[in-house]
Protein backbone atom coordinates (compact mmCIF):
# COMPACT_ATOMS: atom_id res chain seq x y z
CA UNK A 1 0.00 0.00 0.00
CA UNK A 2 1.24 3.46 -0.87
CA UNK A 3 2.02 5.65 2.11
CA UNK A 4 -0.04 8.75 2.83
CA UNK A 5 1.37 12.24 2.46
CA UNK A 6 0.69 14.93 5.03
CA UNK A 7 1.96 18.27 3.81
CA UNK A 8 3.63 20.42 6.44
CA UNK A 9 2.65 24.02 5.63
CA UNK A 10 4.70 25.79 8.34
CA UNK A 11 6.77 27.67 5.79
CA UNK A 12 3.74 29.33 4.22
CA UNK A 13 3.36 30.91 7.66
CA UNK A 14 7.11 31.64 7.74
CA UNK A 15 6.66 33.90 4.69
CA UNK A 16 3.62 35.57 6.25
CA UNK A 17 5.44 36.15 9.55
CA UNK A 18 8.44 37.66 7.72
CA UNK A 19 6.18 40.70 7.28
CA UNK A 20 3.76 40.06 10.16
CA UNK A 21 0.97 40.43 7.65
CA UNK A 22 -1.99 38.41 6.35
CA UNK A 23 -0.53 36.68 3.27
CA UNK A 24 0.17 34.08 2.06
CA UNK A 25 -2.89 32.51 3.66
CA UNK A 26 -2.31 29.31 5.57
CA UNK A 27 -5.96 28.43 5.02
CA UNK A 28 -5.68 28.72 1.24
CA UNK A 29 -2.51 26.63 1.44
CA UNK A 30 -4.30 23.87 3.36
CA UNK A 31 -7.20 23.82 0.90
CA UNK A 32 -4.89 23.73 -2.14
CA UNK A 33 -2.91 20.83 -0.61
CA UNK A 34 -6.10 18.90 0.06
CA UNK A 35 -7.42 19.55 -3.44
CA UNK A 36 -4.11 18.32 -4.87
CA UNK A 37 -4.63 15.01 -3.06
CA UNK A 38 -2.72 15.42 0.23
CA UNK A 39 -4.00 13.02 2.86
CA UNK A 40 -3.48 15.48 5.67
CA UNK A 41 -2.10 18.81 6.81
CA UNK A 42 0.69 19.06 9.36
CA UNK A 43 1.74 22.17 11.27
CA UNK A 44 4.19 22.74 14.09
CA UNK A 45 3.08 25.17 16.78
CA UNK A 46 6.44 26.23 18.15
CA UNK A 47 6.85 27.77 21.57
CA UNK A 48 8.43 30.85 19.98
CA UNK A 49 5.54 31.13 17.44
CA UNK A 50 8.03 31.82 14.66
CA UNK A 51 5.60 30.61 11.98
CA UNK A 52 2.31 28.97 12.97
CA UNK A 53 0.20 31.01 15.45
CA UNK A 54 -2.48 29.82 17.88
CA UNK A 55 -5.21 31.32 15.68
CA UNK A 56 -3.94 29.30 12.69
CA UNK A 57 -4.64 26.09 14.59
CA UNK A 58 -8.18 27.22 15.39
CA UNK A 59 -8.86 28.21 11.77
CA UNK A 60 -7.27 25.06 10.37
CA UNK A 61 -9.39 22.94 12.72
CA UNK A 62 -12.47 24.44 11.06
CA UNK A 63 -11.20 24.18 7.49
CA UNK A 64 -9.16 20.97 7.18
CA UNK A 65 -11.41 18.11 6.11
CA UNK A 66 -8.76 15.42 5.67
CA UNK A 67 -6.56 15.10 8.75
CA UNK A 68 -4.99 17.77 10.93
CA UNK A 69 -1.74 16.78 12.61
CA UNK A 70 -0.23 19.30 15.02
CA UNK A 71 3.39 18.91 16.06
CA UNK A 72 4.17 20.27 19.50
CA UNK A 73 6.45 20.03 22.49
CA UNK A 74 5.19 18.01 25.47
CA UNK A 75 4.52 21.06 27.66
CA UNK A 76 1.52 22.12 29.75
CA UNK A 77 0.89 25.12 27.47
CA UNK A 78 0.82 23.00 24.29
CA UNK A 79 -1.25 20.28 25.92
CA UNK A 80 -3.93 22.85 26.82
CA UNK A 81 -4.01 24.18 23.24
CA UNK A 82 -4.41 20.64 21.88
CA UNK A 83 -7.18 19.81 24.33
CA UNK A 84 -9.00 23.01 23.34
CA UNK A 85 -8.62 22.77 19.56
CA UNK A 86 -8.77 18.97 19.19
CA UNK A 87 -6.67 18.23 16.09
CA UNK A 88 -7.01 14.71 14.69
CA UNK A 89 -3.47 13.93 15.78
CA UNK A 90 -0.73 15.40 17.92
CA UNK A 91 2.90 14.58 17.19
CA UNK A 92 5.14 15.17 20.17
CA UNK A 93 8.47 16.66 19.14
CA UNK A 94 11.51 18.02 20.99
CA UNK A 95 12.16 21.73 20.83
CA UNK A 96 15.09 23.90 21.78
CA UNK A 97 14.87 27.70 21.53
CA UNK A 98 17.68 28.48 19.09
CA UNK A 99 17.36 25.56 16.68
CA UNK A 100 16.80 26.34 12.99
CA UNK A 101 14.52 23.32 12.73
CA UNK A 102 13.78 20.22 14.83
CA UNK A 103 17.17 18.68 15.51
CA UNK A 104 16.32 15.03 16.07
CA UNK A 105 13.83 12.80 17.81
CA UNK A 106 12.35 13.20 21.24
CA UNK A 107 14.26 11.41 24.00
CA UNK A 108 11.36 9.34 25.35
CA UNK A 109 13.65 7.27 27.57
CA UNK A 110 14.93 10.33 29.41
CA UNK A 111 11.62 12.22 29.60
CA UNK A 112 9.43 9.16 30.07
CA UNK A 113 7.12 10.24 32.94
CA UNK A 114 6.26 13.62 31.42
CA UNK A 115 5.68 12.18 27.96
CA UNK A 116 3.54 9.34 29.28
CA UNK A 117 1.36 11.78 31.21
CA UNK A 118 0.89 14.05 28.15
CA UNK A 119 0.11 11.04 25.93
CA UNK A 120 -2.54 9.81 28.39
CA UNK A 121 -4.27 13.21 28.52
CA UNK A 122 -4.30 13.57 24.74
CA UNK A 123 -5.66 10.06 24.23
CA UNK A 124 -8.33 10.60 26.89
CA UNK A 125 -9.53 13.57 24.78
CA UNK A 126 -9.79 11.34 21.70
CA UNK A 127 -6.65 12.71 20.02
CA UNK A 128 -4.41 10.26 18.15
CA UNK A 129 -0.84 10.44 19.45
CA UNK A 130 2.40 10.09 17.53
CA UNK A 131 5.90 10.58 18.93
CA UNK A 132 8.78 11.78 16.77
CA UNK A 133 11.84 9.68 17.63
CA UNK A 134 15.18 8.66 16.19
CA UNK A 135 15.29 5.21 14.55
CA UNK A 136 16.50 3.59 17.74
CA UNK A 137 15.05 0.44 19.30
CA UNK A 138 15.22 1.70 22.88
CA UNK A 139 13.26 4.84 21.94
CA UNK A 140 10.68 2.81 20.01
CA UNK A 141 10.06 0.58 23.02
CA UNK A 142 9.80 3.59 25.33
CA UNK A 143 7.32 5.28 22.96
CA UNK A 144 5.16 2.15 23.01
CA UNK A 145 5.34 1.99 26.81
CA UNK A 146 4.40 5.66 27.02
CA UNK A 147 1.19 4.82 25.17
CA UNK A 148 1.88 6.26 21.71
CA UNK A 149 -0.27 4.87 18.90
CA UNK A 150 2.22 5.91 16.25
CA UNK A 151 5.89 6.77 16.00
CA UNK A 152 7.35 9.10 13.41
CA UNK A 153 10.88 8.06 12.58
CA UNK A 154 13.23 11.02 12.28
CA UNK A 155 14.89 10.93 8.87
CA UNK A 156 17.20 13.90 9.50
CA UNK A 157 20.34 11.76 9.37
CA UNK A 158 19.26 10.15 6.09
CA UNK A 159 18.37 13.59 4.70
CA UNK A 160 21.80 14.93 5.58
CA UNK A 161 23.50 11.95 3.91
CA UNK A 162 21.51 12.39 0.70
CA UNK A 163 21.58 16.16 0.45
CA UNK A 164 24.36 16.74 -2.07
CA UNK A 165 25.20 15.03 -5.36
CA UNK A 166 28.59 14.09 -3.88
CA UNK A 167 26.82 12.21 -1.08
CA UNK A 168 25.10 10.03 -3.67
CA UNK A 169 28.35 8.29 -4.63
CA UNK A 170 30.96 6.03 -3.00
CA UNK A 171 31.24 6.20 0.76
CA UNK A 172 28.33 8.65 0.95
CA UNK A 173 26.00 6.21 -0.78
CA UNK A 174 27.08 3.41 1.56
CA UNK A 175 26.38 5.54 4.62
CA UNK A 176 22.95 6.46 3.27
CA UNK A 177 22.22 2.77 2.65
CA UNK A 178 23.22 1.92 6.22
CA UNK A 179 20.85 4.61 7.46
CA UNK A 180 18.03 3.22 5.31
CA UNK A 181 18.70 -0.19 6.91
CA UNK A 182 18.51 1.37 10.38
CA UNK A 183 15.15 2.94 9.49
CA UNK A 184 13.93 -0.38 8.04
CA UNK A 185 14.90 -2.34 11.14
CA UNK A 186 13.26 0.27 13.36
CA UNK A 187 10.06 0.22 11.31
CA UNK A 188 9.92 -3.58 11.46
CA UNK A 189 10.41 -3.60 15.25
CA UNK A 190 7.77 -0.90 15.75
CA UNK A 191 5.30 -2.89 13.68
CA UNK A 192 5.80 -5.98 15.85
CA UNK A 193 4.90 -3.78 18.84
CA UNK A 194 1.63 -2.81 17.15
CA UNK A 195 2.68 0.78 16.41
CA UNK A 196 1.77 2.68 13.25
CA UNK A 197 4.85 4.08 11.53
CA UNK A 198 5.36 7.49 9.97
CA UNK A 199 8.57 9.16 8.85
CA UNK A 200 9.73 12.65 8.15
CA UNK A 201 12.24 15.44 8.24
CA UNK A 202 14.33 16.68 5.34
CA UNK A 203 12.66 14.40 2.80
CA UNK A 204 12.74 15.51 -0.82
CA UNK A 205 11.64 14.51 -4.33
CA UNK A 206 15.21 13.22 -4.73
CA UNK A 207 15.56 11.07 -1.60
CA UNK A 208 12.03 9.81 -0.87
CA UNK A 209 12.07 6.63 -2.97
CA UNK A 210 14.28 4.45 -0.72
CA UNK A 211 12.03 5.17 2.26
CA UNK A 212 8.76 4.98 0.33
CA UNK A 213 9.79 1.41 -0.54
CA UNK A 214 9.65 0.39 3.15
CA UNK A 215 6.18 -1.18 3.49
CA UNK A 216 5.84 -0.59 7.24
CA UNK A 217 5.97 3.18 6.76
CA UNK A 218 2.41 4.29 6.09
CA UNK A 219 2.71 8.07 6.38
CA UNK A 220 5.18 10.80 5.44
CA UNK A 221 5.23 14.34 6.79
CA UNK A 222 7.01 16.59 4.32
CA UNK A 223 7.22 20.36 4.31
CA UNK A 224 10.22 22.41 3.32
CA UNK A 225 10.96 20.70 0.02
CA UNK A 226 7.33 20.89 -1.17
CA UNK A 227 6.93 24.55 -0.20
CA UNK A 228 10.29 25.33 -1.86
CA UNK A 229 9.20 23.70 -5.11
CA UNK A 230 5.85 25.46 -4.96
CA UNK A 231 7.65 28.79 -5.43
CA UNK A 232 8.43 27.68 -8.99
CA UNK A 233 5.56 25.41 -10.00
CA UNK A 234 2.73 26.32 -7.63
CA UNK A 235 1.55 24.47 -4.55
CA UNK A 236 -0.97 22.25 -6.33
CA UNK A 237 1.66 20.93 -8.73
CA UNK A 238 4.32 20.57 -6.01
CA UNK A 239 2.01 18.44 -3.85
CA UNK A 240 0.96 16.28 -6.80
CA UNK A 241 4.60 15.64 -7.70
CA UNK A 242 5.38 14.49 -4.16
CA UNK A 243 2.36 12.18 -4.09
CA UNK A 244 3.68 10.66 -7.34
CA UNK A 245 7.20 10.38 -5.92
CA UNK A 246 5.87 8.46 -2.91
CA UNK A 247 3.87 6.18 -5.21
CA UNK A 248 6.73 5.37 -7.56
CA UNK A 249 8.82 3.34 -5.17
N1 LIG B 1 8.17 15.73 10.89
C1 LIG B 1 8.49 16.42 12.01
C2 LIG B 1 8.24 15.80 13.33
C3 LIG B 1 9.03 17.72 11.93
O1 LIG B 1 9.34 18.39 13.06
C4 LIG B 1 9.20 18.31 10.66
C5 LIG B 1 9.71 19.71 10.56
O2 LIG B 1 8.79 20.59 11.14
C6 LIG B 1 8.83 17.56 9.53
C7 LIG B 1 8.35 16.27 9.67
C8 LIG B 1 8.94 18.11 8.14
O3 LIG B 1 10.27 18.34 7.85
P1 LIG B 1 10.65 19.07 6.48
O4 LIG B 1 10.08 20.45 6.56
O5 LIG B 1 12.14 19.03 6.50
O6 LIG B 1 10.04 18.27 5.38
Coordinates of C-alpha atoms and ligand atoms in Angstrom, one line a residue:
X1 CA 0.0 0.0 0.0
X2 CA 1.2 3.5 -0.9
X3 CA 2.0 5.6 2.1
X4 CA 0.0 8.7 2.8
X5 CA 1.4 12.2 2.5
X6 CA 0.7 14.9 5.0
X7 CA 2.0 18.3 3.8
X8 CA 3.6 20.4 6.4
X9 CA 2.6 24.0 5.6
X10 CA 4.7 25.8 8.3
X11 CA 6.8 27.7 5.8
X12 CA 3.7 29.3 4.2
X13 CA 3.4 30.9 7.7
X14 CA 7.1 31.6 7.7
X15 CA 6.7 33.9 4.7
X16 CA 3.6 35.6 6.3
X17 CA 5.4 36.1 9.5
X18 CA 8.4 37.7 7.7
X19 CA 6.2 40.7 7.3
X20 CA 3.8 40.1 10.2
X21 CA 1.0 40.4 7.7
X22 CA -2.0 38.4 6.4
X23 CA -0.5 36.7 3.3
X24 CA 0.2 34.1 2.1
X25 CA -2.9 32.5 3.7
X26 CA -2.3 29.3 5.6
X27 CA -6.0 28.4 5.0
X28 CA -5.7 28.7 1.2
X29 CA -2.5 26.6 1.4
X30 CA -4.3 23.9 3.4
X31 CA -7.2 23.8 0.9
X32 CA -4.9 23.7 -2.1
X33 CA -2.9 20.8 -0.6
X34 CA -6.1 18.9 0.1
X35 CA -7.4 19.5 -3.4
X36 CA -4.1 18.3 -4.9
X37 CA -4.6 15.0 -3.1
X38 CA -2.7 15.4 0.2
X39 CA -4.0 13.0 2.9
X40 CA -3.5 15.5 5.7
X41 CA -2.1 18.8 6.8
X42 CA 0.7 19.1 9.4
X43 CA 1.7 22.2 11.3
X44 CA 4.2 22.7 14.1
X45 CA 3.1 25.2 16.8
X46 CA 6.4 26.2 18.2
X47 CA 6.8 27.8 21.6
X48 CA 8.4 30.9 20.0
X49 CA 5.5 31.1 17.4
X50 CA 8.0 31.8 14.7
X51 CA 5.6 30.6 12.0
X52 CA 2.3 29.0 13.0
X53 CA 0.2 31.0 15.5
X54 CA -2.5 29.8 17.9
X55 CA -5.2 31.3 15.7
X56 CA -3.9 29.3 12.7
X57 CA -4.6 26.1 14.6
X58 CA -8.2 27.2 15.4
X59 CA -8.9 28.2 11.8
X60 CA -7.3 25.1 10.4
X61 CA -9.4 22.9 12.7
X62 CA -12.5 24.4 11.1
X63 CA -11.2 24.2 7.5
X64 CA -9.2 21.0 7.2
X65 CA -11.4 18.1 6.1
X66 CA -8.8 15.4 5.7
X67 CA -6.6 15.1 8.8
X68 CA -5.0 17.8 10.9
X69 CA -1.7 16.8 12.6
X70 CA -0.2 19.3 15.0
X71 CA 3.4 18.9 16.1
X72 CA 4.2 20.3 19.5
X73 CA 6.5 20.0 22.5
X74 CA 5.2 18.0 25.5
X75 CA 4.5 21.1 27.7
X76 CA 1.5 22.1 29.8
X77 CA 0.9 25.1 27.5
X78 CA 0.8 23.0 24.3
X79 CA -1.3 20.3 25.9
X80 CA -3.9 22.8 26.8
X81 CA -4.0 24.2 23.2
X82 CA -4.4 20.6 21.9
X83 CA -7.2 19.8 24.3
X84 CA -9.0 23.0 23.3
X85 CA -8.6 22.8 19.6
X86 CA -8.8 19.0 19.2
X87 CA -6.7 18.2 16.1
X88 CA -7.0 14.7 14.7
X89 CA -3.5 13.9 15.8
X90 CA -0.7 15.4 17.9
X91 CA 2.9 14.6 17.2
X92 CA 5.1 15.2 20.2
X93 CA 8.5 16.7 19.1
X94 CA 11.5 18.0 21.0
X95 CA 12.2 21.7 20.8
X96 CA 15.1 23.9 21.8
X97 CA 14.9 27.7 21.5
X98 CA 17.7 28.5 19.1
X99 CA 17.4 25.6 16.7
X100 CA 16.8 26.3 13.0
X101 CA 14.5 23.3 12.7
X102 CA 13.8 20.2 14.8
X103 CA 17.2 18.7 15.5
X104 CA 16.3 15.0 16.1
X105 CA 13.8 12.8 17.8
X106 CA 12.3 13.2 21.2
X107 CA 14.3 11.4 24.0
X108 CA 11.4 9.3 25.3
X109 CA 13.7 7.3 27.6
X110 CA 14.9 10.3 29.4
X111 CA 11.6 12.2 29.6
X112 CA 9.4 9.2 30.1
X113 CA 7.1 10.2 32.9
X114 CA 6.3 13.6 31.4
X115 CA 5.7 12.2 28.0
X116 CA 3.5 9.3 29.3
X117 CA 1.4 11.8 31.2
X118 CA 0.9 14.1 28.1
X119 CA 0.1 11.0 25.9
X120 CA -2.5 9.8 28.4
X121 CA -4.3 13.2 28.5
X122 CA -4.3 13.6 24.7
X123 CA -5.7 10.1 24.2
X124 CA -8.3 10.6 26.9
X125 CA -9.5 13.6 24.8
X126 CA -9.8 11.3 21.7
X127 CA -6.6 12.7 20.0
X128 CA -4.4 10.3 18.1
X129 CA -0.8 10.4 19.4
X130 CA 2.4 10.1 17.5
X131 CA 5.9 10.6 18.9
X132 CA 8.8 11.8 16.8
X133 CA 11.8 9.7 17.6
X134 CA 15.2 8.7 16.2
X135 CA 15.3 5.2 14.5
X136 CA 16.5 3.6 17.7
X137 CA 15.0 0.4 19.3
X138 CA 15.2 1.7 22.9
X139 CA 13.3 4.8 21.9
X140 CA 10.7 2.8 20.0
X141 CA 10.1 0.6 23.0
X142 CA 9.8 3.6 25.3
X143 CA 7.3 5.3 23.0
X144 CA 5.2 2.1 23.0
X145 CA 5.3 2.0 26.8
X146 CA 4.4 5.7 27.0
X147 CA 1.2 4.8 25.2
X148 CA 1.9 6.3 21.7
X149 CA -0.3 4.9 18.9
X150 CA 2.2 5.9 16.3
X151 CA 5.9 6.8 16.0
X152 CA 7.3 9.1 13.4
X153 CA 10.9 8.1 12.6
X154 CA 13.2 11.0 12.3
X155 CA 14.9 10.9 8.9
X156 CA 17.2 13.9 9.5
X157 CA 20.3 11.8 9.4
X158 CA 19.3 10.1 6.1
X159 CA 18.4 13.6 4.7
X160 CA 21.8 14.9 5.6
X161 CA 23.5 11.9 3.9
X162 CA 21.5 12.4 0.7
X163 CA 21.6 16.2 0.5
X164 CA 24.4 16.7 -2.1
X165 CA 25.2 15.0 -5.4
X166 CA 28.6 14.1 -3.9
X167 CA 26.8 12.2 -1.1
X168 CA 25.1 10.0 -3.7
X169 CA 28.4 8.3 -4.6
X170 CA 31.0 6.0 -3.0
X171 CA 31.2 6.2 0.8
X172 CA 28.3 8.7 1.0
X173 CA 26.0 6.2 -0.8
X174 CA 27.1 3.4 1.6
X175 CA 26.4 5.5 4.6
X176 CA 22.9 6.5 3.3
X177 CA 22.2 2.8 2.7
X178 CA 23.2 1.9 6.2
X179 CA 20.9 4.6 7.5
X180 CA 18.0 3.2 5.3
X181 CA 18.7 -0.2 6.9
X182 CA 18.5 1.4 10.4
X183 CA 15.2 2.9 9.5
X184 CA 13.9 -0.4 8.0
X185 CA 14.9 -2.3 11.1
X186 CA 13.3 0.3 13.4
X187 CA 10.1 0.2 11.3
X188 CA 9.9 -3.6 11.5
X189 CA 10.4 -3.6 15.3
X190 CA 7.8 -0.9 15.7
X191 CA 5.3 -2.9 13.7
X192 CA 5.8 -6.0 15.9
X193 CA 4.9 -3.8 18.8
X194 CA 1.6 -2.8 17.1
X195 CA 2.7 0.8 16.4
X196 CA 1.8 2.7 13.3
X197 CA 4.9 4.1 11.5
X198 CA 5.4 7.5 10.0
X199 CA 8.6 9.2 8.9
X200 CA 9.7 12.7 8.1
X201 CA 12.2 15.4 8.2
X202 CA 14.3 16.7 5.3
X203 CA 12.7 14.4 2.8
X204 CA 12.7 15.5 -0.8
X205 CA 11.6 14.5 -4.3
X206 CA 15.2 13.2 -4.7
X207 CA 15.6 11.1 -1.6
X208 CA 12.0 9.8 -0.9
X209 CA 12.1 6.6 -3.0
X210 CA 14.3 4.4 -0.7
X211 CA 12.0 5.2 2.3
X212 CA 8.8 5.0 0.3
X213 CA 9.8 1.4 -0.5
X214 CA 9.6 0.4 3.2
X215 CA 6.2 -1.2 3.5
X216 CA 5.8 -0.6 7.2
X217 CA 6.0 3.2 6.8
X218 CA 2.4 4.3 6.1
X219 CA 2.7 8.1 6.4
X220 CA 5.2 10.8 5.4
X221 CA 5.2 14.3 6.8
X222 CA 7.0 16.6 4.3
X223 CA 7.2 20.4 4.3
X224 CA 10.2 22.4 3.3
X225 CA 11.0 20.7 0.0
X226 CA 7.3 20.9 -1.2
X227 CA 6.9 24.5 -0.2
X228 CA 10.3 25.3 -1.9
X229 CA 9.2 23.7 -5.1
X230 CA 5.8 25.5 -5.0
X231 CA 7.6 28.8 -5.4
X232 CA 8.4 27.7 -9.0
X233 CA 5.6 25.4 -10.0
X234 CA 2.7 26.3 -7.6
X235 CA 1.6 24.5 -4.5
X236 CA -1.0 22.3 -6.3
X237 CA 1.7 20.9 -8.7
X238 CA 4.3 20.6 -6.0
X239 CA 2.0 18.4 -3.8
X240 CA 1.0 16.3 -6.8
X241 CA 4.6 15.6 -7.7
X242 CA 5.4 14.5 -4.2
X243 CA 2.4 12.2 -4.1
X244 CA 3.7 10.7 -7.3
X245 CA 7.2 10.4 -5.9
X246 CA 5.9 8.5 -2.9
X247 CA 3.9 6.2 -5.2
X248 CA 6.7 5.4 -7.6
X249 CA 8.8 3.3 -5.2
Ligands
LIG1 N1 8.2 15.7 10.9 C1 8.5 16.4 12.0 C2 8.2 15.8 13.3 C3 9.0 17.7 11.9 O1 9.3 18.4 13.1 C4 9.2 18.3 10.7 C5 9.7 19.7 10.6 O2 8.8 20.6 11.1 C6 8.8 17.6 9.5 C7 8.3 16.3 9.7 C8 8.9 18.1 8.1 O3 10.3 18.3 7.8 P1 10.7 19.1 6.5 O4 10.1 20.4 6.6 O5 12.1 19.0 6.5 O6 10.0 18.3 5.4

